[in-house]
Amino acid sequence: MTSTINDIAREAGVSIATVSKVINNKAHVSPDTRKKVLQVMEKLHYTPNVSAANLARRSSMNVLYADRFYKGLPYENPHMFDIVCGVSHELSRKGYRLSLLNLDSCGKKPEAAMEEVILSRVADGIIISSAFVTARMERLLLKYDFPQICIGEPAFDTILSWIDTNNTLSSNLAVEHLVSTGCRTLAFMGGRREDSIFMDRLRGFRSAMERRGLEVSEDYITYNPPDVEAIFRSASALLELPVPPDGIICTNSLMAVGAMRAIQAKGLDIPGQVSLIAFDDHPYSPMVSPQPTIIDVDLFSLGVHAGNLLLKKIRDPAMLVQTYTALPRLLLRGTTRL
Amino acid sequence: MTSTINDIAREAGVSIATVSKVINNKAHVSPDTRKKVLQVMEKLHYTPNVSAANLARRSSMNVLYADRFYKGLPYENPHMFDIVCGVSHELSRKGYRLSLLNLDSCGKKPEAAMEEVILSRVADGIIISSAFVTARMERLLLKYDFPQICIGEPAFDTILSWIDTNNTLSSNLAVEHLVSTGCRTLAFMGGRREDSIFMDRLRGFRSAMERRGLEVSEDYITYNPPDVEAIFRSASALLELPVPPDGIICTNSLMAVGAMRAIQAKGLDIPGQVSLIAFDDHPYSPMVSPQPTIIDVDLFSLGVHAGNLLLKKIRDPAMLVQTYTALPRLLLRGTTRL
DNA sequence: TTCTTTTGGTAAAACGCTTTCGGAATTTGG
DNA sequence: CCAAATTCCGAAAGCGTTTTACCAAAAGAA
């Protein structure tokens, strides 16, 4: 059927040990022999059997991305795929493969599924959504000293490695930009109180304001459900305040749309009378007019970074814990002044 | 270190052959022995080594999803991830794993990468984007009789298996809905002529119109670049025609936005004076007002179907070629009459 | 009873690699 | 020029499973 290392060895008149050395670019093979072996490999269309190599080498050249991959997920989390692409890109450049581990629909508890994965040696490391990183999960990963990177800072104190976006810095950047373009009264439109990402951004907002000696009244901070109409009302209320805001920070694009509609409904000019800045870019930005100024993060790069970090840990098990936060960037568009 | 099948056999006082039978749920093991072995496995936290099993069994319980996974991809193709999720979900339910094969950044030509993948036995089958299905690729897959499903109908006549959305039927559904809600003059806003998906939809549009005995003049068919301003002008031009359309079919959401702006700029009512229907739903639909009526496809299910079909082929190599087209669905929202 | 199946189990041979170890040949150093 | 080191290569021992071939004992069929 397909050729094996034995066929190559026989045909090239060498031992399989030598062929193995050629395959893995190891030393102690003369240029002539190497060339000969390579020719035969080429001729017989030889490709090493991955399972056999994995077994002998005690490694799979494989990494898992552990998360929930379910219906409509791009709707809930339209950005997650960007990270996956980044990881995959980096790994495949380095000769590794990325497999998806569906921690939801494999019929087992996440921790059980994880232990099985580790013991079965199906992967050399794992990239795991911090949504699945419980204390038990942490213990498991540490127990086996399994190379790992969490996507998102875990919700508890941990000594696992993680990477995340810098939400505090993002808020700071937003405030900085609004203030430097002349805004005096800032409002903040957040999501639900339970959502840590919003709360991080709110914390960042408060500290950024404080650092600049600007006062922040609770009246200018709103918490909104993911519903355009509710957001519209919430933004309208902000504009009714005795001193209405001249700069609004929206923690996502949906809020940006609701807020913009409210501003326009009041007949106010954007960015002439009210500036607006939103978090997270998305494919349909051009749909709104004027196009919103955005603070976001290059998630593809974040994925590349995660892959890179994990590979380092795999190659050097002694490597220490790492954390990394990606810097936000400002996409200057039409809803803030220059 | 971690326990092997030998440890289990010794501890349970049986041979490794018996343990193997227990692991794989095979016959010829007495209930008592089976129970005993299972207990020992549980006790020693035993999980079979995947590489060893793969090698012996000559299969990998792994499937590849071959496509381009690159920066900003969710922007170009925000729906692709939904398919991946569907495939992953179905496979993991059946005990298979899904790996991503980046046909772009692995440093080889797609065909070379594919041959390597097949020969290395790293996967039992492949799901491949038809963007990569060339004639050479087809020959390769057929030569090795490698289980495969194309995502999207290949651009040439092929005997490979594929699944796709039914663009013709989608157009038909759009026409049907518009006509049945009283529209008389329909316009069609397509993308670039090079893009097969648009052309399929256009073909479907023409035949649907013909079937109803409705005339379709070329004036009512536009080809647009992915740029809101251009789309806006194009839609405005449509509305300037001697007999302006009272129903517009937009082949994606961007066009819907451009068209809606043009209609509203003319002071016309949606859907009172002009109805509008667009292809493909997306996470930011609620951002536009009124929310567009949409024709789309459940891509997650399409992915599930693809995974299912591939698994069948893997388990029964004699299975014949299959094609499948997913039925579109109508999401009735605010831009068409009832 | 006697012959045939079925059941429960084992030993041993793959599966296709990597790696260690040792030996011969060659190069280097002093 | 000789000892020491280095290079090149092969034999053989794994790696941890699955599977085949075979055997004894039990069950069924006649």
XYZ file of C-alpha atoms (C1' of nucleotides) in Angstrom:
736
model
C 0.000 0.000 0.000
C 1.678 3.228 1.067
C 5.391 3.059 1.672
C 7.019 2.841 5.091
C 10.388 3.671 6.473
C 11.465 0.091 5.738
C 10.775 0.500 2.040
C 12.886 3.616 1.975
C 15.709 1.965 3.870
C 15.752 -1.059 1.577
C 15.533 0.978 -1.606
C 18.243 3.379 -0.481
C 20.455 0.603 0.843
C 20.675 1.985 4.358
C 19.180 1.177 7.760
C 15.911 2.617 8.995
C 17.858 4.444 11.693
C 19.578 6.429 9.000
C 16.329 7.182 7.242
C 14.895 8.381 10.531
C 17.839 10.699 10.968
C 17.257 12.144 7.530
C 13.563 12.639 8.175
C 14.255 14.495 11.390
C 17.210 16.456 10.093
C 19.590 14.985 12.609
C 23.359 14.962 12.421
C 25.687 12.042 11.693
C 24.510 11.447 8.165
C 26.876 12.143 5.292
C 25.667 14.531 2.612
C 25.726 11.763 0.031
C 23.631 9.352 2.061
C 21.220 12.103 2.977
C 20.778 13.036 -0.635
C 20.256 9.451 -1.689
C 17.645 8.879 1.005
C 15.825 12.073 0.114
C 15.688 10.999 -3.504
C 14.156 7.667 -2.629
C 11.652 9.340 -0.310
C 10.649 11.660 -3.092
C 10.409 8.820 -5.583
C 8.191 6.644 -3.393
C 6.033 9.540 -2.205
C 7.010 8.699 1.308
C 5.453 10.563 4.234
C 6.088 9.333 7.766
C 3.164 7.822 9.605
C 2.229 10.372 12.218
C 0.816 7.941 14.758
C 3.932 5.798 14.721
C 6.180 8.803 15.091
C 4.021 10.184 17.887
C 4.112 6.893 19.714
C 7.860 6.548 19.469
C 8.542 10.196 20.226
C 5.916 10.440 22.977
C 4.465 13.608 21.577
C 1.730 14.488 19.175
C 2.473 17.642 17.265
C -0.962 18.756 18.234
C -2.561 21.424 20.390
C -6.151 21.672 21.539
C -8.343 24.729 21.614
C -10.833 23.986 24.368
C -14.038 25.979 24.339
C -17.655 25.771 23.501
C -18.326 25.460 19.803
C -22.011 25.694 19.442
C -24.904 26.962 17.405
C -25.065 30.686 16.909
C -21.821 31.159 18.718
C -20.521 33.673 16.211
C -23.536 35.729 17.172
C -22.827 35.699 20.867
C -19.134 36.065 20.439
C -18.298 37.232 16.951
C -14.673 37.772 17.794
C -13.654 34.424 19.129
C -12.987 32.989 15.707
C -10.345 35.634 15.130
C -8.377 34.265 18.058
C -8.741 30.706 16.823
C -7.454 31.782 13.420
C -4.469 33.481 15.009
C -3.575 30.410 17.017
C -4.034 28.107 14.057
C -1.929 30.319 11.848
C 0.952 30.428 14.277
C 0.859 26.718 15.035
C 0.710 25.592 11.445
C 3.669 27.821 10.667
C 5.602 25.890 13.285
C 4.482 22.462 12.115
C 1.871 21.948 14.791
C -1.771 21.187 14.349
C -4.747 22.705 16.164
C -7.736 20.599 17.162
C -10.982 21.824 18.588
C -12.041 20.332 21.892
C -15.707 20.836 22.448
C -15.957 20.957 26.222
C -19.716 21.078 25.946
C -20.902 18.331 23.659
C -18.475 15.516 24.287
C -20.833 13.945 26.804
C -18.531 14.357 29.777
C -17.887 16.932 32.430
C -15.269 19.440 31.320
C -12.771 18.282 33.950
C -13.253 14.630 33.060
C -12.874 15.398 29.376
C -9.735 17.337 30.135
C -8.129 14.577 32.187
C -8.857 12.090 29.448
C -7.272 14.368 26.910
C -4.151 14.780 28.985
C -3.724 11.091 29.755
C -4.449 9.960 26.219
C -1.524 12.057 24.984
C -3.613 13.312 22.110
C -2.104 16.771 22.449
C 1.045 18.388 23.760
C -0.720 21.398 25.155
C -3.978 23.226 25.408
C -5.472 26.622 24.871
C -8.507 26.937 27.040
C -11.228 29.501 27.363
C -11.167 30.892 30.877
C -14.904 30.255 31.002
C -13.938 26.644 31.704
C -11.118 27.330 34.107
C -12.449 26.371 37.521
C -10.361 25.656 40.586
C -10.678 21.945 39.871
C -9.571 22.502 36.306
C -6.580 24.446 37.546
C -5.604 21.655 39.916
C -5.852 19.138 37.097
C -3.643 21.122 34.754
C -1.070 21.736 37.449
C -1.104 18.128 38.631
C -0.043 16.877 35.218
C 2.017 19.977 34.499
C 0.232 20.175 31.179
C 1.313 23.087 28.965
C -1.560 25.530 28.870
C -2.680 29.068 28.101
C -6.009 30.501 29.222
C -7.793 32.828 26.871
C -9.012 35.560 29.168
C -7.835 36.135 32.716
C -9.429 33.510 34.959
C -12.005 34.801 37.399
C -9.939 33.793 40.417
C -6.349 34.127 41.524
C -4.384 31.562 39.630
C -0.861 30.583 38.720
C -1.895 29.397 35.288
C -0.679 31.256 32.232
C -3.165 33.516 30.536
C -3.492 36.196 27.927
C -6.181 38.795 27.757
C -7.090 42.161 26.381
C -6.356 45.135 28.564
C -9.771 46.523 29.397
C -8.491 49.041 31.886
C -6.119 50.477 29.359
C -8.868 50.527 26.760
C -11.057 52.678 28.954
C -8.151 54.923 29.655
C -7.537 55.340 25.944
C -11.186 56.191 25.377
C -11.230 58.834 28.092
C -7.942 60.237 26.921
C -9.171 60.595 23.361
C -12.467 62.238 24.328
C -10.894 64.664 26.772
C -8.109 65.615 24.391
C -10.664 66.431 21.699
C -12.427 68.837 24.015
C -15.119 66.829 25.780
C -15.869 67.966 29.307
C -18.735 65.808 30.539
C -18.369 62.096 29.906
C -21.014 59.386 30.169
C -20.434 55.647 30.260
C -22.865 53.108 28.843
C -22.115 49.648 30.216
C -23.781 46.270 29.983
C -25.102 44.121 32.763
C -23.485 44.326 36.179
C -22.826 40.589 36.111
C -20.651 40.814 33.053
C -17.038 41.063 34.123
C -15.847 42.566 30.880
C -18.139 45.551 31.335
C -17.173 45.957 34.935
C -13.486 45.898 34.039
C -14.085 48.619 31.533
C -16.073 50.611 34.047
C -13.302 50.285 36.599
C -10.877 51.492 33.967
C -13.160 54.404 33.226
C -13.376 55.468 36.842
C -9.653 55.318 37.409
C -8.908 57.148 34.174
C -11.282 59.926 35.175
C -9.824 60.105 38.639
C -6.305 60.317 37.334
C -7.317 63.361 35.340
C -9.054 64.931 38.313
C -12.406 64.683 36.568
C -15.450 64.002 38.645
C -17.666 61.092 37.748
C -21.250 61.198 38.929
C -23.268 57.979 39.038
C -25.919 59.705 36.937
C -23.646 59.425 33.946
C -23.140 55.688 34.285
C -25.768 53.321 32.889
C -26.142 49.557 32.854
C -27.983 48.163 29.859
C -29.430 44.892 28.623
C -28.527 43.845 25.077
C -31.634 45.429 23.566
C -31.561 48.401 21.215
C -34.782 49.975 22.426
C -33.745 49.878 26.068
C -30.390 51.310 25.109
C -32.115 54.046 23.118
C -34.182 55.053 26.153
C -31.172 54.913 28.416
C -29.176 57.181 26.115
C -32.101 59.559 25.712
C -32.297 59.882 29.479
C -28.612 60.786 29.604
C -29.221 63.590 27.127
C -32.051 64.940 29.296
C -29.773 65.531 32.269
C -29.390 69.144 33.439
C -25.846 69.056 32.092
C -25.984 66.558 29.235
C -22.774 64.687 28.344
C -20.732 65.871 25.379
C -18.865 62.579 25.164
C -20.274 59.062 25.463
C -18.335 55.845 25.875
C -20.232 52.764 24.690
C -18.989 49.375 25.765
C -20.107 47.725 22.569
C -21.439 48.419 19.110
C -25.041 47.764 19.937
C -24.910 50.531 22.496
C -23.220 52.751 19.987
C -26.132 52.307 17.622
C -28.754 52.929 20.301
C -26.908 55.990 21.548
C -26.387 57.417 18.092
C -30.059 57.086 17.347
C -30.927 58.869 20.555
C -28.515 61.692 19.815
C -29.792 62.085 16.287
C -33.401 61.934 17.489
C -32.637 64.943 19.699
C -31.346 66.743 16.622
C -27.832 66.937 17.992
C -24.784 66.704 15.765
C -22.215 63.903 15.992
C -19.434 64.674 16.673
C -20.142 68.421 16.663
C -22.195 68.503 19.833
C -21.757 65.001 21.190
C -18.781 62.731 20.623
C -19.074 58.986 20.827
C -16.559 56.188 21.126
C -17.296 52.477 21.227
C -15.472 49.272 22.117
C -14.790 46.422 19.687
C -14.840 46.737 15.949
C -17.009 44.448 13.856
C -17.672 43.615 10.208
C -20.703 45.825 9.942
C -19.231 49.078 11.158
C -19.740 50.686 7.749
C -23.443 50.115 8.186
C -23.851 52.985 10.620
C -23.447 56.604 9.689
C -21.299 58.300 10.721
C -18.986 55.381 11.285
C -18.169 55.045 14.969
C -14.741 55.728 16.400
C -13.635 52.468 17.976
C -11.280 51.093 20.579
C -10.443 47.489 19.887
C -7.777 44.847 20.042
C -6.094 42.851 17.337
C -7.426 39.471 18.376
C -5.711 37.608 15.588
C -2.388 38.795 16.977
C -3.546 37.833 20.423
C -4.105 34.318 19.083
C -0.703 34.284 17.430
C 0.807 35.320 20.734
C -1.049 32.591 22.600
C 0.131 29.946 20.146
C 3.662 31.188 20.342
C 3.718 31.222 24.129
C 2.279 27.738 24.347
C 4.822 26.352 21.892
C 7.624 27.793 23.977
C 6.257 26.125 27.071
C 5.913 22.832 25.225
C 9.494 22.952 24.035
C 10.827 24.101 27.382
C 8.772 22.607 30.205
C 10.849 24.547 32.707
C 9.462 27.800 31.387
C 7.729 29.897 33.972
C 4.161 31.065 34.089
C 3.362 33.843 31.692
C 0.631 36.368 31.431
C 0.136 38.831 28.637
C -2.283 41.613 27.974
C -2.746 42.970 24.498
C -2.667 46.696 23.958
C -5.798 48.325 22.592
C -5.776 50.470 19.483
C -7.815 53.496 18.528
C -9.640 53.384 15.200
C -10.279 57.025 14.475
C -13.502 57.348 12.530
C -16.382 59.742 12.306
C -17.973 60.057 15.752
C -15.218 61.963 17.511
C -13.525 65.230 16.676
C -9.942 65.377 15.522
C 4.403 7.623 35.081
C 0.944 7.217 33.568
C -0.427 3.702 33.470
C -0.498 1.508 30.380
C -2.541 -1.426 29.281
C 0.115 -3.696 30.814
C -0.402 -2.213 34.254
C -4.109 -2.817 33.975
C -3.637 -6.372 32.791
C -1.228 -7.206 35.594
C -3.332 -5.574 38.296
C -6.518 -7.244 37.058
C -4.822 -10.592 36.578
C -5.720 -10.913 32.904
C -3.928 -10.563 29.581
C -3.653 -7.299 27.693
C -5.811 -8.798 24.964
C -8.658 -9.026 27.416
C -8.134 -5.469 28.576
C -8.191 -4.334 24.975
C -11.497 -6.112 24.487
C -12.943 -4.341 27.480
C -11.709 -0.969 26.290
C -13.291 -1.470 22.907
C -16.470 -3.083 24.160
C -15.872 -6.307 22.304
C -17.453 -9.688 22.969
C -15.876 -12.785 24.519
C -15.339 -11.272 27.924
C -17.347 -12.534 30.884
C -19.309 -9.961 32.862
C -17.168 -10.608 35.923
C -13.854 -10.108 34.160
C -15.162 -7.027 32.413
C -16.237 -5.526 35.699
C -12.954 -6.320 37.356
C -10.989 -4.743 34.524
C -13.152 -1.647 34.525
C -12.583 -1.253 38.239
C -8.830 -1.412 37.836
C -8.965 1.043 34.949
C -10.939 3.440 37.083
C -8.609 2.971 40.025
C -5.442 3.636 38.045
C -6.938 6.520 36.069
C -6.198 4.627 32.916
C -6.810 6.217 29.526
C -5.556 4.457 26.403
C -2.714 6.102 24.537
C -4.246 7.497 21.401
C -1.152 7.283 19.224
C -0.611 3.618 20.025
C -4.230 2.795 19.356
C -4.178 4.773 16.116
C -1.077 2.981 14.958
C -2.435 -0.453 15.680
C -5.903 0.305 14.376
C -4.708 2.258 11.326
C -7.154 5.053 11.963
C -6.963 8.331 13.789
C -10.492 9.234 14.888
C -9.647 12.639 13.533
C -11.051 14.763 10.758
C -9.549 17.838 9.159
C -11.287 21.046 8.228
C -9.209 22.427 5.387
C -9.576 26.094 4.648
C -7.890 29.404 5.055
C -7.780 30.572 8.629
C -6.403 34.016 8.495
C -6.493 37.500 9.873
C -9.794 39.273 9.628
C -11.418 36.225 8.163
C -14.516 36.573 10.294
C -14.906 39.938 8.587
C -14.770 38.578 5.087
C -16.789 35.528 5.892
C -18.585 35.928 9.199
C -20.569 32.772 8.670
C -17.886 30.221 8.150
C -17.319 29.721 11.837
C -20.895 28.568 12.215
C -20.202 25.691 9.861
C -17.021 24.781 11.700
C -18.969 24.734 14.961
C -21.594 22.470 13.455
C -19.014 20.027 12.190
C -17.124 20.049 15.461
C -20.288 19.517 17.437
C -21.350 16.525 15.406
C -17.912 14.934 15.358
C -17.278 15.294 19.063
C -20.646 13.722 19.761
C -19.481 10.689 17.794
C -16.075 10.480 19.453
C -14.143 12.106 16.638
C -11.925 15.120 16.777
C -11.743 18.050 14.365
C -8.432 19.650 13.436
C -7.916 22.774 11.413
C -5.726 22.472 8.359
C -4.495 25.824 7.265
C -4.037 25.373 3.557
C -2.515 28.817 3.334
C 0.166 29.172 5.937
C 1.673 25.724 6.148
C 4.392 26.692 3.711
C 3.379 24.251 1.005
C 1.131 24.228 -1.997
C -2.391 23.142 -1.084
C -2.134 19.938 -3.094
C 1.228 19.030 -1.603
C -0.068 19.718 1.883
C -3.091 17.578 1.160
C -1.084 14.628 -0.113
C 1.131 14.788 2.937
C -1.905 14.796 5.167
C -3.396 11.788 3.456
C -0.208 9.748 3.471
C 0.683 10.605 7.029
C -2.599 9.102 8.198
C -3.162 12.031 10.487
C -6.868 12.038 9.696
C -9.525 9.646 8.499
C -11.259 12.193 6.335
C -11.418 15.805 5.353
C -13.855 18.634 5.036
C -12.528 21.059 2.505
C -13.582 24.467 1.358
C -14.412 24.290 -2.313
C -12.200 27.330 -2.772
C -9.325 24.859 -2.649
C -10.885 22.171 -4.781
C -9.050 22.305 -8.081
C -8.967 19.551 -10.667
C -5.607 18.433 -9.311
C -7.015 18.372 -5.818
C -9.907 16.260 -7.023
C -7.571 13.792 -8.692
C -5.558 13.523 -5.491
C -8.565 12.821 -3.321
C -9.934 10.264 -5.739
C -6.552 8.576 -6.216
C -6.312 7.778 -2.525
C -10.064 7.360 -2.156
C -9.852 9.667 0.821
C -13.195 10.346 2.547
C -14.101 13.938 1.835
C -16.850 16.521 1.772
C -16.534 19.869 0.001
C -18.104 22.884 1.622
C -19.729 24.632 -1.281
C -20.320 23.135 -4.695
C -17.016 23.025 -6.575
C -16.736 25.386 -9.518
C -16.397 22.537 -12.027
C -18.147 19.280 -12.708
C -16.965 16.837 -10.141
C -17.742 13.481 -8.644
C -16.638 14.583 -5.199
C -19.194 14.852 -2.414
C -20.303 18.322 -1.491
C -22.858 20.211 0.484
C -24.016 23.717 -0.175
C -26.759 26.179 0.408
C -29.436 26.326 -2.204
C -28.951 29.745 -3.737
C -31.412 29.168 -6.505
C -34.112 28.236 -4.074
C -33.216 31.200 -1.890
C -33.780 33.597 -4.741
C -36.999 31.877 -5.542
C -38.155 32.285 -1.960
C -37.281 35.972 -2.039
C -39.210 36.576 -5.254
C -42.119 34.543 -4.003
C -42.343 36.521 -0.789
C -42.115 39.908 -2.475
C -44.642 39.070 -5.170
C -47.086 37.542 -2.728
C -46.985 40.695 -0.605
C -47.935 42.803 -3.573
C -44.703 43.905 -5.178
C -44.851 44.311 -8.961
C -41.484 45.660 -10.033
C -38.472 43.872 -8.581
C -34.852 44.945 -8.573
C -31.827 42.832 -7.798
C -28.679 44.156 -6.164
C -25.810 41.728 -6.645
C -22.100 41.769 -5.905
C -19.204 41.420 -8.276
C -19.659 39.377 -11.436
C -16.684 37.189 -10.469
C -18.343 36.025 -7.301
C -20.104 32.756 -7.969
C -22.404 33.030 -4.992
C -23.889 36.239 -6.371
C -24.203 34.826 -9.829
C -25.995 31.753 -8.495
C -28.443 33.966 -6.726
C -28.910 36.048 -9.838
C -29.559 32.946 -11.916
C -32.104 31.876 -9.325
C -33.698 35.293 -9.504
C -34.043 35.197 -13.262
C -35.554 31.743 -13.329
C -37.950 32.543 -10.481
C -39.150 35.610 -12.339
C -39.500 33.698 -15.562
C -41.495 30.966 -13.900
C -43.959 33.590 -12.738
C -44.143 35.177 -16.156
C -42.577 38.373 -14.824
C -40.306 40.323 -17.072
C -36.828 41.180 -15.859
C -35.102 44.109 -17.468
C -31.361 44.500 -17.124
C -31.926 48.005 -15.783
C -33.126 46.492 -12.558
C -30.043 44.383 -12.022
C -26.957 45.947 -10.473
C -23.483 44.668 -9.677
C -21.831 46.297 -6.706
C -18.467 46.399 -4.969
C -18.452 45.891 -1.201
C -18.594 49.615 -0.453
C -21.554 51.331 1.167
C -21.270 54.576 -0.735
C -21.173 52.854 -4.101
C -24.124 50.742 -3.074
C -25.992 53.845 -1.953
C -25.496 55.484 -5.350
C -26.445 52.314 -7.151
C -29.685 52.000 -5.165
C -30.461 55.679 -5.639
C -30.117 55.203 -9.387
C -32.619 52.340 -9.239
C -35.122 54.601 -7.533
C -34.695 57.224 -10.264
C -35.872 54.860 -12.991
C -39.071 55.838 -14.842
C -40.811 52.968 -13.108
C -38.944 52.607 -9.803
C -38.918 49.175 -8.176
C -41.312 48.516 -5.307
C -39.325 45.486 -4.180
C -35.566 45.150 -3.868
C -33.572 41.985 -3.322
C -30.177 42.564 -1.751
C -27.623 39.772 -1.912
C -26.106 40.704 1.413
C -26.574 42.896 4.442
C -24.227 45.597 3.351
C -26.346 46.151 0.285
C -29.430 46.148 2.431
C -28.024 49.003 4.471
C -26.978 51.000 1.421
C -30.332 50.454 -0.227
C -32.298 51.334 2.888
C -30.403 54.564 3.237
C -31.108 55.417 -0.375
C -34.811 54.684 0.037
C -35.054 56.707 3.218
C -33.083 59.564 1.644
C -35.756 59.727 -1.047
C -38.353 60.005 1.707
C -39.975 56.723 0.755
C -41.482 54.407 3.344
C -40.189 50.909 4.036
C -42.060 48.654 3.553
C -45.014 50.885 2.666
C -43.711 52.066 -0.677
C -40.655 49.912 -1.193
C -40.129 46.425 0.214
C -36.689 45.033 0.802
C -35.366 41.568 1.414
C -31.757 40.579 2.030
C -29.671 37.426 2.088
C -27.822 36.110 5.139
C -28.579 37.072 8.682
C -25.873 38.465 10.923
C -25.310 39.418 14.543
C -25.905 43.092 13.961
C -29.293 42.948 12.329
C -30.909 44.780 15.246
C -28.665 47.717 14.478
C -30.650 48.772 11.438
C -34.149 50.137 11.589
C -36.495 48.771 10.457
C -34.911 45.383 10.836
C -34.466 43.746 7.444
C -36.454 40.727 6.320
C -33.904 38.042 5.640
C -33.414 34.835 3.707
C -30.753 32.698 5.228
C -29.599 29.183 5.953
C -28.923 27.365 9.174
C -25.222 26.943 8.655
C -24.659 25.180 11.936
C -27.001 22.445 10.760
C -25.219 22.405 7.456
C -22.007 21.721 9.367
C -23.679 18.990 11.395
C -24.860 17.435 8.172
C -21.397 17.600 6.649
C -19.861 15.925 9.680
C -22.489 13.256 9.683
C -22.085 12.489 5.993
C -18.321 12.293 6.268
C -18.509 9.938 9.236
C -20.767 7.631 7.266
C -18.307 7.565 4.410
C -15.450 6.866 6.803
C -17.266 3.962 8.373
C -18.470 2.594 5.064
C -15.908 3.262 2.347
C -18.237 1.721 -0.202
C -20.684 4.558 0.291
C -21.474 6.482 -2.837
C -20.938 10.109 -3.599
C -23.364 12.418 -1.916
C -24.431 15.954 -2.466
C -26.736 17.950 -0.288
C -28.212 21.389 -0.474
C -29.642 23.059 2.595
C -33.046 24.682 2.379
C -33.244 28.407 2.986
C -35.559 29.949 5.559
C -37.396 33.238 5.603
C -36.917 35.492 8.623
C -39.911 37.773 8.455
C -38.972 41.159 9.863
C -39.761 44.778 9.211
C -38.838 45.584 5.622
C -41.540 43.624 3.837
C -45.302 43.706 4.160
C -47.247 40.868 5.703
C -23.602 -40.143 24.322
C -20.820 -37.678 20.566
C -19.987 -34.123 17.581
C -20.218 -29.257 16.738
C -20.437 -24.411 18.314
C -19.819 -20.878 21.208
C -17.523 -18.612 24.974
C -13.656 -16.810 27.658
C -9.258 -16.289 27.530
C -3.929 -15.992 26.206
C 0.502 -15.576 23.686
C 2.570 -13.350 20.246
C 2.861 -10.853 16.116
C 2.158 -6.765 14.064
C 1.721 -1.370 13.487
C 5.870 2.172 11.770
C 8.401 4.904 13.860
C 12.609 6.965 17.399
C 16.502 6.275 20.066
C 20.254 4.052 22.357
C 24.365 1.701 21.995
C 28.282 -0.006 19.950
C 31.593 -0.558 16.298
C 34.325 0.904 12.374
C 36.258 4.555 9.945
C 37.860 9.037 9.859
C 39.547 13.322 11.649
C 41.881 16.071 15.160
C 45.405 17.401 18.553
C 49.751 17.380 20.519
C 52.851 9.457 14.582
C 49.762 7.921 18.092
C 46.019 8.680 21.232
C 41.692 10.812 21.489
C 37.763 12.504 19.656
C 34.433 12.634 16.197
C 31.680 11.035 12.316
C 28.845 7.683 10.023
C 26.036 3.926 10.256
C 23.355 -0.318 11.702
C 21.251 -3.692 15.094
C 17.973 -3.919 18.217
C 15.049 -2.440 21.857
C 11.344 -0.018 22.733
C 6.634 3.007 22.313
C 1.359 1.043 23.835
C -1.972 -0.532 21.441
C -5.047 -4.065 18.259
C -5.606 -8.318 16.197
C -4.835 -12.993 14.899
C -4.332 -17.667 15.965
C -5.099 -20.937 19.073
C -6.711 -23.564 23.148
C -9.612 -25.251 26.844
C -13.990 -25.391 28.688
C -18.831 -24.968 28.421
C -23.097 -25.237 25.851
C -26.116 -27.096 22.110
C -27.557 -30.348 18.721
C -28.209 -34.946 17.200
